PDB file of C-alpha atoms in Angstrom:
ATOM      1  CA  MET A   1      -0.116  -0.334   0.514  1.00 48.00           C
ATOM      2  CA  GLY A   2       2.911   2.105   0.485  1.00 49.00           C
ATOM      3  CA  PHE A   3       4.130   1.612  -2.007  1.00 45.00           C
ATOM      4  CA  ARG A   4       2.059   2.666  -4.010  1.00 47.00           C
ATOM      5  CA  ILE A   5       1.140   6.164  -2.818  1.00 50.00           C
ATOM      6  CA  ALA A   6       4.424   7.023  -3.384  1.00 50.00           C
ATOM      7  CA  LEU A   7       4.202   5.742  -6.591  1.00 48.00           C
ATOM      8  CA  MET A   8       1.732   8.261  -7.108  1.00 49.00           C
ATOM      9  CA  GLU A   9       3.382  10.327  -5.165  1.00 57.00           C
ATOM     10  CA  ASN A  10       6.911  10.437  -8.066  1.00 55.00           C
ATOM     11  CA  VAL A  11       4.372  10.866 -10.772  1.00 51.00           C
ATOM     12  CA  ARG A  12       2.327  14.003  -9.894  1.00 53.00           C
ATOM     13  CA  THR A  13       5.538  15.356  -9.126  1.00 54.00           C
ATOM     14  CA  TYR A  14       7.458  14.137 -12.213  1.00 49.00           C
ATOM     15  CA  ILE A  15       3.995  14.903 -14.123  1.00 51.00           C
ATOM     16  CA  SER A  16       4.012  17.837 -12.830  1.00 55.00           C
ATOM     17  CA  GLU A  17       7.344  18.662 -13.876  1.00 55.00           C
ATOM     18  CA  GLY A  18       7.224  18.529 -17.237  1.00 55.00           C
ATOM     19  CA  GLN A  19       9.116  14.534 -16.636  1.00 51.00           C
ATOM     20  CA  LEU A  20       6.932  11.655 -18.175  1.00 49.00           C
ATOM     21  CA  GLY A  21       8.621  10.605 -20.095  1.00 49.00           C
ATOM     22  CA  ALA A  22      10.591   9.856 -17.376  1.00 47.00           C
ATOM     23  CA  VAL A  23       8.042   8.035 -15.626  1.00 46.00           C
ATOM     24  CA  GLU A  24       7.480   5.594 -18.751  1.00 50.00           C
ATOM     25  CA  GLY A  25      11.353   4.438 -18.812  1.00 51.00           C
ATOM     26  CA  ARG A  26      13.008   7.532 -20.909  1.00 52.00           C
ATOM     27  CA  GLY A  27      14.998   9.262 -18.926  1.00 51.00           C
ATOM     28  CA  PRO A  28      17.594   9.946 -15.314  1.00 52.00           C
ATOM     29  CA  VAL A  29      14.764   8.910 -13.718  1.00 49.00           C
ATOM     30  CA  ALA A  30      13.758   5.208 -14.705  1.00 48.00           C
ATOM     31  CA  GLU A  31      16.582   4.307 -12.709  1.00 47.00           C
ATOM     32  CA  GLU A  32      15.494   5.922  -9.394  1.00 48.00           C
ATOM     33  CA  ARG A  33      11.534   4.189 -10.464  1.00 49.00           C
ATOM     34  CA  VAL A  34      13.613   0.268 -10.060  1.00 46.00           C
ATOM     35  CA  GLU A  35      15.287   1.215  -6.755  1.00 51.00           C
ATOM     36  CA  ILE A  36      11.526   2.398  -4.821  1.00 51.00           C
ATOM     37  CA  SER A  37      10.020  -1.161  -6.267  1.00 57.00           C
ATOM     38  CA  GLU A  38      12.646  -3.255  -5.567  1.00 59.00           C
ATOM     39  CA  ASP A  39      12.098  -1.264  -1.890  1.00 61.00           C
ATOM     40  CA  ALA A  40       9.088  -1.377  -2.194  1.00 60.00           C
ATOM     41  CA  ALA A  41       8.555  -5.951  -2.924  1.00 56.00           C
ATOM     42  CA  PHE A  42      10.840  -5.923  -0.143  1.00 59.00           C
ATOM     43  CA  GLU A  43       9.142  -3.836   1.731  1.00 64.00           C
ATOM     44  CA  ASP A  44       5.637  -6.136   0.958  1.00 61.00           C
ATOM     45  CA  LYS A  45       7.939  -9.658   2.129  1.00 54.00           C
ATOM     46  CA  THR A  46       8.238  -8.064   5.256  1.00 59.00           C
ATOM     47  CA  LYS A  47       4.925  -7.023   6.020  1.00 63.00           C
ATOM     48  CA  THR A  48       3.875 -10.719   5.660  1.00 55.00           C
ATOM     49  CA  ALA A  49       6.195 -11.712   7.520  1.00 56.00           C
ATOM     50  CA  GLU A  50       6.116  -9.335  10.130  1.00 62.00           C
ATOM     51  CA  ARG A  51       1.926 -10.583   9.870  1.00 63.00           C
ATOM     52  CA  LEU A  52       2.755 -14.443  10.292  1.00 58.00           C
ATOM     53  CA  ALA A  53       4.968 -13.044  12.861  1.00 62.00           C
ATOM     54  CA  ASP A  54       1.832 -12.010  14.786  1.00 68.00           C
ATOM     55  CA  GLN A  55      -0.424 -14.491  14.552  1.00 79.00           C
ATOM     56  CA  SER A  56      -0.875 -16.228  17.800  1.00 89.00           C
ATOM     57  CA  PRO A  57      -0.228 -19.234  18.393  1.00 90.00           C
ATOM     58  CA  LEU A  58      -3.733 -20.375  18.013  1.00 92.00           C
ATOM     59  CA  ALA A  59      -4.462 -18.704  14.608  1.00 91.00           C
ATOM     60  CA  ARG A  60      -0.907 -19.663  13.889  1.00 91.00           C
ATOM     61  CA  GLY A  61      -3.295 -23.593  15.050  1.00 91.00           C
ATOM     62  CA  ILE A  62      -6.358 -23.255  13.203  1.00 94.00           C
ATOM     63  CA  ARG A  63      -4.917 -22.377  10.445  1.00 94.00           C
ATOM     64  CA  GLN A  64      -2.962 -24.572   9.868  1.00 95.00           C
ATOM     65  CA  THR A  65      -5.737 -26.899  10.904  1.00 95.00           C
ATOM     66  CA  PHE A  66      -8.001 -25.870   8.271  1.00 96.00           C
ATOM     67  CA  MET A  67      -4.831 -25.631   5.264  1.00 96.00           C
ATOM     68  CA  TYR A  68      -4.356 -29.920   6.767  1.00 96.00           C
ATOM     69  CA  TYR A  69      -7.592 -30.747   6.593  1.00 96.00           C
ATOM     70  CA  GLY A  70      -8.277 -29.064   2.987  1.00 96.00           C
ATOM     71  CA  VAL A  71      -5.549 -30.482   1.927  1.00 96.00           C
ATOM     72  CA  SER A  72      -6.610 -34.234   2.587  1.00 94.00           C
ATOM     73  CA  ILE A  73      -9.980 -33.318   1.431  1.00 95.00           C
ATOM     74  CA  VAL A  74      -8.118 -32.737  -1.766  1.00 96.00           C
ATOM     75  CA  GLN A  75      -6.438 -35.683  -2.137  1.00 94.00           C
ATOM     76  CA  THR A  76      -9.578 -37.828  -1.674  1.00 92.00           C
ATOM     77  CA  PHE A  77      -9.356 -36.470  -4.788  1.00 94.00           C
ATOM     78  CA  VAL A  78      -6.101 -36.829  -6.895  1.00 95.00           C
ATOM     79  CA  GLU A  79      -7.107 -40.005  -5.917  1.00 93.00           C
ATOM     80  CA  PHE A  80      -9.986 -40.748  -6.899  1.00 93.00           C
ATOM     81  CA  GLY A  81      -9.020 -39.275 -10.599  1.00 95.00           C
ATOM     82  CA  VAL A  82      -6.161 -41.617 -10.495  1.00 95.00           C
ATOM     83  CA  PHE A  83      -7.548 -44.319  -9.494  1.00 95.00           C
ATOM     84  CA  THR A  84     -10.511 -44.041 -12.198  1.00 94.00           C
ATOM     85  CA  LEU A  85      -7.094 -43.024 -14.934  1.00 96.00           C
ATOM     86  CA  ALA A  86      -5.062 -45.862 -13.869  1.00 95.00           C
ATOM     87  CA  GLN A  87      -8.591 -48.601 -14.004  1.00 93.00           C
ATOM     88  CA  LEU A  88      -8.817 -48.031 -16.931  1.00 95.00           C
ATOM     89  CA  ALA A  89      -5.590 -49.524 -18.357  1.00 95.00           C
ATOM     90  CA  LEU A  90      -4.009 -51.243 -15.372  1.00 95.00           C
ATOM     91  CA  PRO A  91      -5.499 -54.115 -13.239  1.00 93.00           C
ATOM     92  CA  THR A  92      -6.855 -52.748 -10.313  1.00 91.00           C
ATOM     93  CA  GLY A  93      -4.717 -53.670  -7.142  1.00 91.00           C
ATOM     94  CA  VAL A  94      -1.504 -51.739  -9.049  1.00 94.00           C
ATOM     95  CA  ALA A  95      -4.092 -48.979 -10.218  1.00 93.00           C
ATOM     96  CA  ASN A  96      -5.345 -49.193  -6.583  1.00 92.00           C
ATOM     97  CA  GLY A  97      -0.713 -48.796  -5.371  1.00 93.00           C
ATOM     98  CA  ILE A  98      -0.680 -46.402  -7.846  1.00 95.00           C
ATOM     99  CA  ALA A  99      -2.922 -44.011  -6.938  1.00 94.00           C
ATOM    100  CA  VAL A 100      -2.560 -43.875  -3.013  1.00 93.00           C
ATOM    101  CA  ALA A 101       1.164 -43.654  -4.124  1.00 94.00           C
ATOM    102  CA  CYS A 102      -0.087 -40.317  -5.847  1.00 96.00           C
ATOM    103  CA  SER A 103      -2.320 -38.798  -3.167  1.00 94.00           C
ATOM    104  CA  GLY A 104      -0.185 -39.688  -0.593  1.00 94.00           C
ATOM    105  CA  SER A 105       2.759 -37.954  -2.381  1.00 96.00           C
ATOM    106  CA  PHE A 106       0.326 -34.861  -3.129  1.00 97.00           C
ATOM    107  CA  ASN A 107      -0.970 -35.062   0.975  1.00 95.00           C
ATOM    108  CA  PHE A 108       3.240 -35.083   2.553  1.00 96.00           C
ATOM    109  CA  LEU A 109       4.085 -32.221  -0.649  1.00 96.00           C
ATOM    110  CA  MET A 110       1.679 -29.921  -0.100  1.00 96.00           C
ATOM    111  CA  ASN A 111       1.549 -30.203   4.207  1.00 95.00           C
ATOM    112  CA  ARG A 112       5.287 -30.148   4.452  1.00 95.00           C
ATOM    113  CA  ASN A 113       5.783 -26.839   2.188  1.00 94.00           C
ATOM    114  CA  ILE A 114       2.598 -24.628   2.811  1.00 94.00           C
ATOM    115  CA  THR A 115       0.417 -26.499   6.255  1.00 94.00           C
ATOM    116  CA  PHE A 116       3.507 -26.613   8.269  1.00 93.00           C
ATOM    117  CA  LYS A 117       6.038 -25.519   6.936  1.00 91.00           C
ATOM    118  CA  ALA A 118       8.191 -27.397   7.929  1.00 90.00           C
ATOM    119  CA  SER A 119      12.191 -26.334   7.847  1.00 86.00           C
ATOM    120  CA  SER A 120      13.405 -30.425   8.753  1.00 85.00           C
ATOM    121  CA  ASN A 121      15.802 -32.896   7.287  1.00 92.00           C
ATOM    122  CA  PHE A 122      13.162 -33.933   3.912  1.00 95.00           C
ATOM    123  CA  TRP A 123      14.411 -37.498   4.277  1.00 95.00           C
ATOM    124  CA  ARG A 124      13.477 -37.594   8.240  1.00 96.00           C
ATOM    125  CA  SER A 125       9.805 -36.669   7.230  1.00 95.00           C
ATOM    126  CA  VAL A 126       9.695 -39.114   3.998  1.00 96.00           C
ATOM    127  CA  ALA A 127      10.853 -42.321   6.920  1.00 96.00           C
ATOM    128  CA  MET A 128       7.810 -41.089   9.328  1.00 97.00           C
ATOM    129  CA  PHE A 129       5.209 -39.847   6.979  1.00 96.00           C
ATOM    130  CA  ILE A 130       5.815 -43.679   5.084  1.00 96.00           C
ATOM    131  CA  ALA A 131       6.029 -45.099   8.275  1.00 97.00           C
ATOM    132  CA  LEU A 132       2.634 -42.848   9.181  1.00 96.00           C
ATOM    133  CA  TYR A 133       0.822 -45.071   5.853  1.00 93.00           C
ATOM    134  CA  VAL A 134       1.234 -47.998   6.919  1.00 94.00           C
ATOM    135  CA  TRP A 135       0.412 -48.033  10.763  1.00 95.00           C
ATOM    136  CA  ASN A 136      -2.505 -46.504   9.232  1.00 93.00           C
ATOM    137  CA  PHE A 137      -2.904 -49.585   6.725  1.00 91.00           C
ATOM    138  CA  LEU A 138      -2.714 -51.902   9.219  1.00 93.00           C
ATOM    139  CA  PHE A 139      -4.800 -50.129  11.842  1.00 95.00           C
ATOM    140  CA  GLY A 140      -7.440 -49.365   9.242  1.00 92.00           C
ATOM    141  CA  THR A 141      -7.771 -53.183   8.296  1.00 92.00           C
ATOM    142  CA  TRP A 142      -7.309 -54.897  12.006  1.00 95.00           C
ATOM    143  CA  PHE A 143      -9.922 -52.433  13.268  1.00 95.00           C
ATOM    144  CA  ILE A 144     -12.875 -52.714  10.913  1.00 93.00           C
ATOM    145  CA  GLY A 145     -12.894 -56.559  10.810  1.00 94.00           C
ATOM    146  CA  TRP A 146     -12.436 -56.135  14.904  1.00 96.00           C
ATOM    147  CA  ALA A 147     -15.234 -53.797  15.153  1.00 95.00           C
ATOM    148  CA  ALA A 148     -17.570 -56.145  12.567  1.00 94.00           C
ATOM    149  CA  ALA A 149     -16.855 -59.284  14.939  1.00 96.00           C
ATOM    150  CA  SER A 150     -17.166 -57.839  17.852  1.00 96.00           C
ATOM    151  CA  PHE A 151     -19.868 -55.451  17.979  1.00 95.00           C
ATOM    152  CA  GLY A 152     -21.790 -55.825  14.145  1.00 96.00           C
ATOM    153  CA  CYS A 153     -20.572 -53.054  12.980  1.00 93.00           C
ATOM    154  CA  PRO A 154     -20.742 -52.613   9.238  1.00 94.00           C
ATOM    155  CA  GLU A 155     -17.472 -52.548   7.451  1.00 93.00           C
ATOM    156  CA  MET A 156     -18.673 -48.437   6.447  1.00 92.00           C
ATOM    157  CA  VAL A 157     -19.385 -47.599   9.216  1.00 94.00           C
ATOM    158  CA  GLY A 158     -16.194 -49.569  11.006  1.00 93.00           C
ATOM    159  CA  LYS A 159     -14.040 -47.270   8.037  1.00 91.00           C
ATOM    160  CA  PHE A 160     -15.627 -44.145   9.050  1.00 91.00           C
ATOM    161  CA  ILE A 161     -14.454 -44.596  12.807  1.00 94.00           C
ATOM    162  CA  THR A 162     -11.251 -45.700  11.446  1.00 93.00           C
ATOM    163  CA  MET A 163     -10.504 -42.218   8.627  1.00 92.00           C
ATOM    164  CA  ALA A 164     -11.947 -40.014  11.712  1.00 93.00           C
ATOM    165  CA  MET A 165      -9.511 -41.471  14.270  1.00 95.00           C
ATOM    166  CA  GLN A 166      -6.871 -40.864  11.678  1.00 94.00           C
ATOM    167  CA  GLY A 167      -7.405 -37.595  10.015  1.00 93.00           C
ATOM    168  CA  ILE A 168      -6.815 -36.957  14.607  1.00 96.00           C
ATOM    169  CA  TRP A 169      -3.622 -38.746  14.939  1.00 96.00           C
ATOM    170  CA  GLY A 170      -3.153 -37.578  11.718  1.00 95.00           C
ATOM    171  CA  PHE A 171      -2.767 -33.915  12.031  1.00 96.00           C
ATOM    172  CA  CYS A 172      -1.802 -34.218  15.970  1.00 96.00           C
ATOM    173  CA  LEU A 173       1.643 -35.974  14.666  1.00 96.00           C
ATOM    174  CA  CYS A 174       2.581 -34.336  11.084  1.00 95.00           C
ATOM    175  CA  LYS A 175       2.388 -30.783  13.411  1.00 94.00           C
ATOM    176  CA  TRP A 176       3.901 -31.750  16.662  1.00 94.00           C
ATOM    177  CA  VAL A 177       7.013 -34.607  15.057  1.00 95.00           C
ATOM    178  CA  ILE A 178       6.598 -35.147  11.353  1.00 95.00           C
ATOM    179  CA  PHE A 179       7.343 -31.790  10.453  1.00 93.00           C
ATOM    180  CA  ARG A 180       8.669 -29.995  13.411  1.00 88.00           C
TER     181      ARG A 180
END
């Protein structure tokens, strides 16, 4: 905002002094205009960083929660889309494997780079994220069968419960362990 005001003041000055050519990039004042532009870009980046740093931990946590679950929703569409396309040419098991790998990679990259802005060791994060995926698969498979056998719970209800639990512990692990 300050850049726009400064630029407009400079344009008014140049017009009133008859130096319009300098504003258009001709003449000696053009170099000064570039410096103002670079300073303003730095100032805007600094203000953005300060604004993010000024957010309370609660506000950052809420933003990360919405981002995490938003990424998860988009991941679902990625997985179904890749599965649908891959299934046209490949057996179902292979298509599902490719879809899960693509959606998991999407989830990892988006959450690491955007949601949590992680600076931790990349390969450590990859290993922990894969371990989380393996755990979720094993636990989910066991829980769905156990809930059906123990309580007569329909498998779809067991799957829904499993997904809810995985969403909660997945967020906590990503925020405080995997992408710390």
